[in-house]
PDB file of C-alpha atoms in Angstrom:
ATOM      1  CA  MET F1105     -82.996 -24.227  20.970  1.00 51.00           C
ATOM      2  CA  GLY F1106     -81.493 -21.096  22.410  1.00 58.00           C
ATOM      3  CA  SER F1107     -78.922 -23.121  24.333  1.00 63.00           C
ATOM      4  CA  ALA F1108     -77.959 -25.018  21.204  1.00 59.00           C
ATOM      5  CA  LEU F1109     -77.367 -21.831  19.265  1.00 54.00           C
ATOM      6  CA  ILE F1110     -75.318 -20.426  22.076  1.00 58.00           C
ATOM      7  CA  GLY F1111     -73.227 -23.572  22.214  1.00 55.00           C
ATOM      8  CA  LEU F1112     -72.743 -23.556  18.451  1.00 52.00           C
ATOM      9  CA  ALA F1113     -71.728 -19.915  18.491  1.00 53.00           C
ATOM     10  CA  ALA F1114     -69.271 -20.588  21.272  1.00 54.00           C
ATOM     11  CA  ALA F1115     -67.813 -23.477  19.341  1.00 54.00           C
ATOM     12  CA  VAL F1116     -67.470 -21.374  16.188  1.00 52.00           C
ATOM     13  CA  VAL F1117     -65.817 -18.587  18.152  1.00 53.00           C
ATOM     14  CA  GLY F1118     -63.456 -21.066  19.768  1.00 57.00           C
ATOM     15  CA  VAL F1119     -62.453 -22.655  16.480  1.00 57.00           C
ATOM     16  CA  THR F1120     -62.064 -19.262  14.826  1.00 62.00           C
ATOM     17  CA  GLY F1121     -59.911 -18.040  17.687  1.00 60.00           C
ATOM     18  CA  THR F1122     -57.725 -21.108  17.465  1.00 69.00           C
ATOM     19  CA  LEU F1123     -57.285 -20.653  13.707  1.00 61.00           C
ATOM     20  CA  ILE F1124     -56.504 -16.966  14.060  1.00 67.00           C
ATOM     21  CA  ALA F1125     -54.029 -17.665  16.852  1.00 66.00           C
ATOM     22  CA  SER F1126     -52.343 -20.295  14.691  1.00 72.00           C
ATOM     23  CA  VAL F1127     -52.103 -17.932  11.718  1.00 68.00           C
ATOM     24  CA  LEU F1128     -50.786 -15.098  13.886  1.00 69.00           C
ATOM     25  CA  SER F1129     -48.271 -17.401  15.538  1.00 75.00           C
ATOM     26  CA  HIS F1130     -47.061 -18.608  12.145  1.00 74.00           C
ATOM     27  CA  ARG F1131     -46.729 -15.065  10.839  1.00 75.00           C
ATOM     28  CA  LEU F1132     -44.902 -13.956  13.975  1.00 76.00           C
ATOM     29  CA  LEU F1133     -42.506 -16.875  13.663  1.00 73.00           C
ATOM     30  CA  ALA F1134     -41.931 -16.088   9.978  1.00 73.00           C
ATOM     31  CA  ARG F1135     -41.264 -12.444  10.834  1.00 77.00           C
ATOM     32  CA  VAL F1136     -38.770 -13.374  13.563  1.00 76.00           C
ATOM     33  CA  GLN F1137     -37.032 -15.788  11.198  1.00 75.00           C
ATOM     34  CA  ALA F1138     -36.903 -13.154   8.440  1.00 77.00           C
ATOM     35  CA  GLU F1139     -35.415 -10.585  10.832  1.00 77.00           C
ATOM     36  CA  GLN F1140     -32.877 -13.115  12.034  1.00 79.00           C
ATOM     37  CA  PHE F1141     -31.955 -13.945   8.442  1.00 70.00           C
ATOM     38  CA  ASP F1142     -31.554 -10.243   7.642  1.00 74.00           C
ATOM     39  CA  ARG F1143     -29.266  -9.801  10.640  1.00 74.00           C
ATOM     40  CA  GLN F1144     -27.194 -12.776   9.560  1.00 72.00           C
ATOM     41  CA  GLN F1145     -26.951 -11.370   6.026  1.00 73.00           C
ATOM     42  CA  LEU F1146     -25.870  -7.967   7.318  1.00 71.00           C
ATOM     43  CA  SER F1147     -23.306  -9.588   9.590  1.00 72.00           C
ATOM     44  CA  ALA F1148     -21.957 -11.717   6.706  1.00 69.00           C
ATOM     45  CA  GLN F1149     -21.737  -8.669   4.446  1.00 70.00           C
ATOM     46  CA  ALA F1150     -19.943  -6.668   7.145  1.00 70.00           C
ATOM     47  CA  GLN F1151     -17.502  -9.534   7.676  1.00 71.00           C
ATOM     48  CA  TRP F1152     -16.888  -9.794   3.916  1.00 63.00           C
ATOM     49  CA  ARG F1153     -16.225  -6.065   3.654  1.00 70.00           C
ATOM     50  CA  ARG F1154     -13.857  -6.285   6.601  1.00 72.00           C
ATOM     51  CA  GLU F1155     -11.943  -9.153   5.004  1.00 64.00           C
ATOM     52  CA  GLN F1156     -11.729  -7.231   1.727  1.00 66.00           C
ATOM     53  CA  GLN F1157     -10.395  -4.157   3.531  1.00 69.00           C
ATOM     54  CA  VAL F1158      -7.765  -6.248   5.315  1.00 69.00           C
ATOM     55  CA  ALA F1159      -6.760  -7.957   2.055  1.00 74.00           C
ATOM     56  CA  GLU F1160      -6.577  -4.630   0.192  1.00 76.00           C
ATOM     57  CA  LEU F1161      -4.502  -3.026   2.941  1.00 78.00           C
ATOM     58  CA  SER F1162      -2.183  -6.031   2.951  1.00 84.00           C
ATOM     59  CA  ARG F1163      -1.743  -5.804  -0.838  1.00 86.00           C
ATOM     60  CA  ARG F1164      -0.920  -2.113  -0.642  1.00 87.00           C
ATOM     61  CA  ARG F1165       1.489  -2.652   2.227  1.00 89.00           C
ATOM     62  CA  ASP F1166       3.334  -5.423   0.352  1.00 90.00           C
ATOM     63  CA  GLY F1167       3.431  -3.326  -2.826  1.00 89.00           C
ATOM     64  CA  TYR F1168       4.743  -0.283  -0.972  1.00 91.00           C
ATOM     65  CA  MET F1169       7.450  -2.334   0.718  1.00 91.00           C
ATOM     66  CA  GLN F1170       8.541  -3.750  -2.636  1.00 92.00           C
ATOM     67  CA  VAL F1171       8.744  -0.380  -4.352  1.00 91.00           C
ATOM     68  CA  ASN F1172      10.492   1.033  -1.283  1.00 91.00           C
ATOM     69  CA  ALA F1173      13.106  -1.726  -1.458  1.00 92.00           C
ATOM     70  CA  SER F1174      13.555  -1.339  -5.218  1.00 92.00           C
ATOM     71  CA  PHE F1175      14.146   2.394  -4.808  1.00 91.00           C
ATOM     72  CA  ARG F1176      16.859   1.832  -2.201  1.00 90.00           C
ATOM     73  CA  ARG F1177      18.569  -0.768  -4.388  1.00 93.00           C
ATOM     74  CA  TYR F1178      18.430   1.461  -7.466  1.00 94.00           C
ATOM     75  CA  ARG F1179      19.729   4.483  -5.564  1.00 92.00           C
ATOM     76  CA  THR F1180      22.510   2.456  -3.912  1.00 92.00           C
ATOM     77  CA  HIS F1181      23.809   1.057  -7.199  1.00 94.00           C
ATOM     78  CA  LEU F1182      23.668   4.473  -8.839  1.00 93.00           C
ATOM     79  CA  MET F1183      25.745   5.844  -5.958  1.00 91.00           C
ATOM     80  CA  ASP F1184      28.202   2.984  -6.333  1.00 93.00           C
ATOM     81  CA  LEU F1185      28.581   3.840  -9.998  1.00 93.00           C
ATOM     82  CA  LEU F1186      29.160   7.501  -9.169  1.00 91.00           C
ATOM     83  CA  TRP F1187      31.846   6.649  -6.607  1.00 91.00           C
ATOM     84  CA  THR F1188      33.643   4.273  -8.938  1.00 93.00           C
ATOM     85  CA  LEU F1189      33.535   6.912 -11.674  1.00 90.00           C
ATOM     86  CA  GLN F1190      35.129   9.384  -9.275  1.00 89.00           C
ATOM     87  CA  LYS F1191      37.823   6.861  -8.368  1.00 90.00           C
ATOM     88  CA  GLY F1192      38.305   5.709 -11.951  1.00 90.00           C
ATOM     89  CA  THR F1193      37.542   2.095 -11.006  1.00 91.00           C
ATOM     90  CA  VAL F1194      34.202   1.572 -12.758  1.00 91.00           C
ATOM     91  CA  THR F1195      33.657  -1.936 -14.175  1.00 92.00           C
ATOM     92  CA  PRO F1196      31.065  -3.564 -16.452  1.00 93.00           C
ATOM     93  CA  GLU F1197      29.719  -5.372 -13.391  1.00 95.00           C
ATOM     94  CA  VAL F1198      29.000  -2.068 -11.653  1.00 94.00           C
ATOM     95  CA  ARG F1199      27.136  -0.791 -14.708  1.00 94.00           C
ATOM     96  CA  GLU F1200      25.179  -4.037 -15.039  1.00 95.00           C
ATOM     97  CA  ARG F1201      24.048  -3.869 -11.409  1.00 95.00           C
ATOM     98  CA  VAL F1202      22.693  -0.390 -12.103  1.00 95.00           C
ATOM     99  CA  GLU F1203      20.764  -1.644 -15.127  1.00 95.00           C
ATOM    100  CA  GLU F1204      19.356  -4.608 -13.216  1.00 95.00           C
ATOM    101  CA  ALA F1205      18.230  -2.346 -10.380  1.00 95.00           C
ATOM    102  CA  ARG F1206      16.718   0.069 -12.912  1.00 94.00           C
ATOM    103  CA  ARG F1207      14.716  -2.712 -14.609  1.00 94.00           C
ATOM    104  CA  ASP F1208      13.564  -4.043 -11.255  1.00 94.00           C
ATOM    105  CA  HIS F1209      12.441  -0.583 -10.168  1.00 93.00           C
ATOM    106  CA  HIS F1210      10.456  -0.075 -13.377  1.00 92.00           C
ATOM    107  CA  ALA F1211       8.711  -3.435 -12.966  1.00 92.00           C
ATOM    108  CA  THR F1212       7.908  -2.803  -9.302  1.00 92.00           C
ATOM    109  CA  PHE F1213       6.658   0.692 -10.067  1.00 90.00           C
ATOM    110  CA  ALA F1214       4.325  -0.682 -12.761  1.00 89.00           C
ATOM    111  CA  GLN F1215       2.816  -3.066 -10.221  1.00 89.00           C
ATOM    112  CA  ALA F1216       2.494  -0.346  -7.580  1.00 89.00           C
ATOM    113  CA  GLN F1217       0.537   1.826 -10.033  1.00 88.00           C
ATOM    114  CA  LEU F1218      -2.302  -0.711  -9.873  1.00 88.00           C
ATOM    115  CA  ILE F1219      -2.728  -0.574  -6.090  1.00 88.00           C
ATOM    116  CA  ALA F1220      -1.412   2.782  -4.877  1.00 89.00           C
ATOM    117  CA  SER F1221      -3.688   5.521  -3.639  1.00 89.00           C
ATOM    118  CA  ALA F1222      -3.786   8.790  -5.570  1.00 91.00           C
ATOM    119  CA  ALA F1223      -1.555  10.525  -3.009  1.00 91.00           C
ATOM    120  CA  VAL F1224       1.034   7.738  -3.031  1.00 92.00           C
ATOM    121  CA  LEU F1225       0.917   7.465  -6.822  1.00 92.00           C
ATOM    122  CA  ALA F1226       1.726  11.163  -7.129  1.00 93.00           C
ATOM    123  CA  GLU F1227       4.794  10.663  -4.916  1.00 92.00           C
ATOM    124  CA  LEU F1228       5.791   7.560  -6.874  1.00 92.00           C
ATOM    125  CA  ASP F1229       5.559   9.463 -10.148  1.00 92.00           C
ATOM    126  CA  GLY F1230       7.727  12.253  -8.770  1.00 92.00           C
ATOM    127  CA  MET F1231      10.251   9.822  -7.347  1.00 91.00           C
ATOM    128  CA  THR F1232      10.509   7.854 -10.589  1.00 91.00           C
ATOM    129  CA  ALA F1233      10.995  11.025 -12.596  1.00 92.00           C
ATOM    130  CA  ALA F1234      13.717  12.201 -10.187  1.00 93.00           C
ATOM    131  CA  LEU F1235      15.464   8.824 -10.336  1.00 92.00           C
ATOM    132  CA  SER F1236      15.361   8.853 -14.129  1.00 93.00           C
ATOM    133  CA  GLU F1237      16.953  12.294 -14.202  1.00 93.00           C
ATOM    134  CA  VAL F1238      19.722  11.289 -11.802  1.00 93.00           C
ATOM    135  CA  TYR F1239      20.318   8.148 -13.859  1.00 94.00           C
ATOM    136  CA  ARG F1240      20.619  10.276 -17.004  1.00 94.00           C
ATOM    137  CA  ARG F1241      23.059  12.640 -15.345  1.00 93.00           C
ATOM    138  CA  VAL F1242      25.236   9.825 -13.992  1.00 93.00           C
ATOM    139  CA  MET F1243      25.235   8.076 -17.365  1.00 93.00           C
ATOM    140  CA  SER F1244      26.235  11.335 -19.057  1.00 93.00           C
ATOM    141  CA  LEU F1245      29.164  11.606 -16.683  1.00 90.00           C
ATOM    142  CA  ASP F1246      30.071   7.960 -17.375  1.00 91.00           C
ATOM    143  CA  GLU F1247      30.002   8.630 -21.124  1.00 90.00           C
ATOM    144  CA  GLY F1248      32.262  11.668 -20.776  1.00 88.00           C
ATOM    145  CA  THR F1249      29.572  14.227 -21.663  1.00 90.00           C
ATOM    146  CA  PRO F1250      28.427  15.508 -18.257  1.00 89.00           C
ATOM    147  CA  ASP F1251      25.876  18.261 -17.800  1.00 91.00           C
ATOM    148  CA  PRO F1252      27.319  21.718 -17.062  1.00 89.00           C
ATOM    149  CA  ASP F1253      26.496  21.130 -13.384  1.00 85.00           C
ATOM    150  CA  GLY F1254      27.070  17.380 -13.612  1.00 79.00           C
ATOM    151  CA  SER F1255      30.273  17.181 -11.616  1.00 84.00           C
ATOM    152  CA  PHE F1256      30.799  14.629  -8.886  1.00 83.00           C
ATOM    153  CA  GLU F1257      29.878  17.170  -6.192  1.00 84.00           C
ATOM    154  CA  GLY F1258      26.796  18.270  -8.090  1.00 84.00           C
ATOM    155  CA  LEU F1259      25.603  14.705  -8.449  1.00 88.00           C
ATOM    156  CA  ARG F1260      26.193  14.031  -4.764  1.00 87.00           C
ATOM    157  CA  SER F1261      23.644  16.729  -3.956  1.00 88.00           C
ATOM    158  CA  ASP F1262      21.206  15.056  -6.359  1.00 90.00           C
ATOM    159  CA  PHE F1263      21.320  11.944  -4.185  1.00 89.00           C
ATOM    160  CA  ASP F1264      20.578  14.020  -1.100  1.00 87.00           C
ATOM    161  CA  HIS F1265      17.497  15.373  -2.880  1.00 89.00           C
ATOM    162  CA  LEU F1266      16.487  11.816  -3.766  1.00 90.00           C
ATOM    163  CA  TRP F1267      16.643  10.920  -0.098  1.00 88.00           C
ATOM    164  CA  GLU F1268      14.365  13.842   0.763  1.00 89.00           C
ATOM    165  CA  ARG F1269      11.875  12.721  -1.885  1.00 90.00           C
ATOM    166  CA  TRP F1270      12.037   9.202  -0.506  1.00 89.00           C
ATOM    167  CA  GLU F1271      11.119  10.487   2.948  1.00 90.00           C
ATOM    168  CA  ARG F1272       8.056  12.255   1.511  1.00 91.00           C
ATOM    169  CA  MET F1273       7.110   9.152  -0.470  1.00 91.00           C
ATOM    170  CA  ARG F1274       7.441   6.933   2.570  1.00 91.00           C
ATOM    171  CA  ALA F1275       5.369   9.368   4.660  1.00 92.00           C
ATOM    172  CA  ALA F1276       2.605   9.222   2.031  1.00 92.00           C
ATOM    173  CA  MET F1277       2.732   5.411   2.086  1.00 92.00           C
ATOM    174  CA  ARG F1278       2.498   5.301   5.866  1.00 91.00           C
ATOM    175  CA  ALA F1279      -0.405   7.751   5.868  1.00 91.00           C
ATOM    176  CA  ASP F1280      -2.206   5.650   3.273  1.00 90.00           C
ATOM    177  CA  LEU F1281      -1.740   2.570   5.471  1.00 88.00           C
ATOM    178  CA  GLY F1282      -3.165   4.439   8.453  1.00 85.00           C
ATOM    179  CA  ALA F1283       0.022   4.714  10.491  1.00 74.00           C
ATOM    180  CA  ARG F1284      -0.441   6.650  13.702  1.00 57.00           C
ATOM    181  CA  ASN F1285       1.366   7.256  16.988  1.00 46.00           C
ATOM    182  CA  ASP F1286      -0.101   5.892  20.213  1.00 43.00           C
ATOM    183  CA  ASP F1287      -0.049   7.779  23.490  1.00 42.00           C
ATOM    184  CA  ASP F1288       2.957   5.742  24.590  1.00 40.00           C
ATOM    185  CA  GLY F1289       4.866   6.772  21.461  1.00 42.00           C
ATOM    186  CA  GLY F1290       4.508   3.460  19.664  1.00 42.00           C
ATOM    187  CA  GLN F1291       3.333   3.240  16.089  1.00 45.00           C
ATOM    188  CA  ARG F1292       0.464   1.180  14.789  1.00 44.00           C
ATOM    189  CA  ILE F1293      -1.460   0.653  11.578  1.00 42.00           C
ATOM    190  CA  GLY F1294      -5.170   0.776  11.742  1.00 41.00           C
ATOM    191  CA  PRO F1295      -7.748  -0.018  11.170  1.00 36.00           C
ATOM    192  CA  PRO F1296      -7.290  -2.907  10.337  1.00 36.00           C
ATOM    193  CA  PRO F1297      -4.428  -3.506  12.786  1.00 37.00           C
ATOM    194  CA  LEU F1298      -1.534  -4.540  10.550  1.00 35.00           C
ATOM    195  CA  PRO F1299       2.180  -3.902  11.156  1.00 37.00           C
ATOM    196  CA  SER F1300       3.418  -0.502  10.058  1.00 41.00           C
ATOM    197  CA  LEU F1301       5.660   0.020   7.059  1.00 42.00           C
ATOM    198  CA  PRO F1302       9.169  -0.533   8.473  1.00 42.00           C
ATOM    199  CA  PRO F1303      12.148   1.773   7.839  1.00 43.00           C
ATOM    200  CA  ASP F1304      13.684  -0.781   5.492  1.00 43.00           C
ATOM    201  CA  GLY F1305      17.320  -0.819   4.506  1.00 38.00           C
ATOM    202  CA  PRO F1306      20.638  -0.066   6.125  1.00 36.00           C
ATOM    203  CA  GLU F1307      20.490   3.637   5.319  1.00 43.00           C
ATOM    204  CA  THR F1308      19.243   5.861   8.118  1.00 38.00           C
ATOM    205  CA  THR F1309      20.683   9.203   7.068  1.00 39.00           C
ATOM    206  CA  PRO F1310      21.286  10.773   3.677  1.00 40.00           C
ATOM    207  CA  ALA F1311      24.414   9.340   2.150  1.00 39.00           C
ATOM    208  CA  ALA F1312      27.279  11.727   1.646  1.00 35.00           C
TER     209      ALA F1312
END
């Protein structure tokens, strides 16, 4: 009788141990799978955030390049109008090119307002205001009612000031894109590693 009870107890213990081991093994497997799933979710979220950062940086870079190009075009056509006024050779075509460049700049600026950082937007606002004032002064000269200081020479200095504002605006854009100098003197954008904002346009020094 005693041996039977001992055998039964041993059997119960063995079965219980097997059941407990099975339950523990299942729970351990579930825990490992849950941790693996969490790691995969975190990795997917990190990848998504990275892709969003790259896409956002690319949108800002494209927008900054467009507004940069529109500024140069607007400024160039305003200068052309000023020179032709000085020479007495202004034509309707010259005036129309100014108006087209002005409309393009306004449209590009409106788009840039939606993506620009606060620092860049402040520079854009200042640049647009300065351009509008130069446009007004040139148009006043064209209409024969120039400002007291709105002579040809005075307006030439206005364009030099526009160039200086452009350099500050471009510096703000590059800073917003993360432009930096490497030890070898090269320039990069990062992170993410995208090409830097190029010095677009044929102008490299303030126009006289």
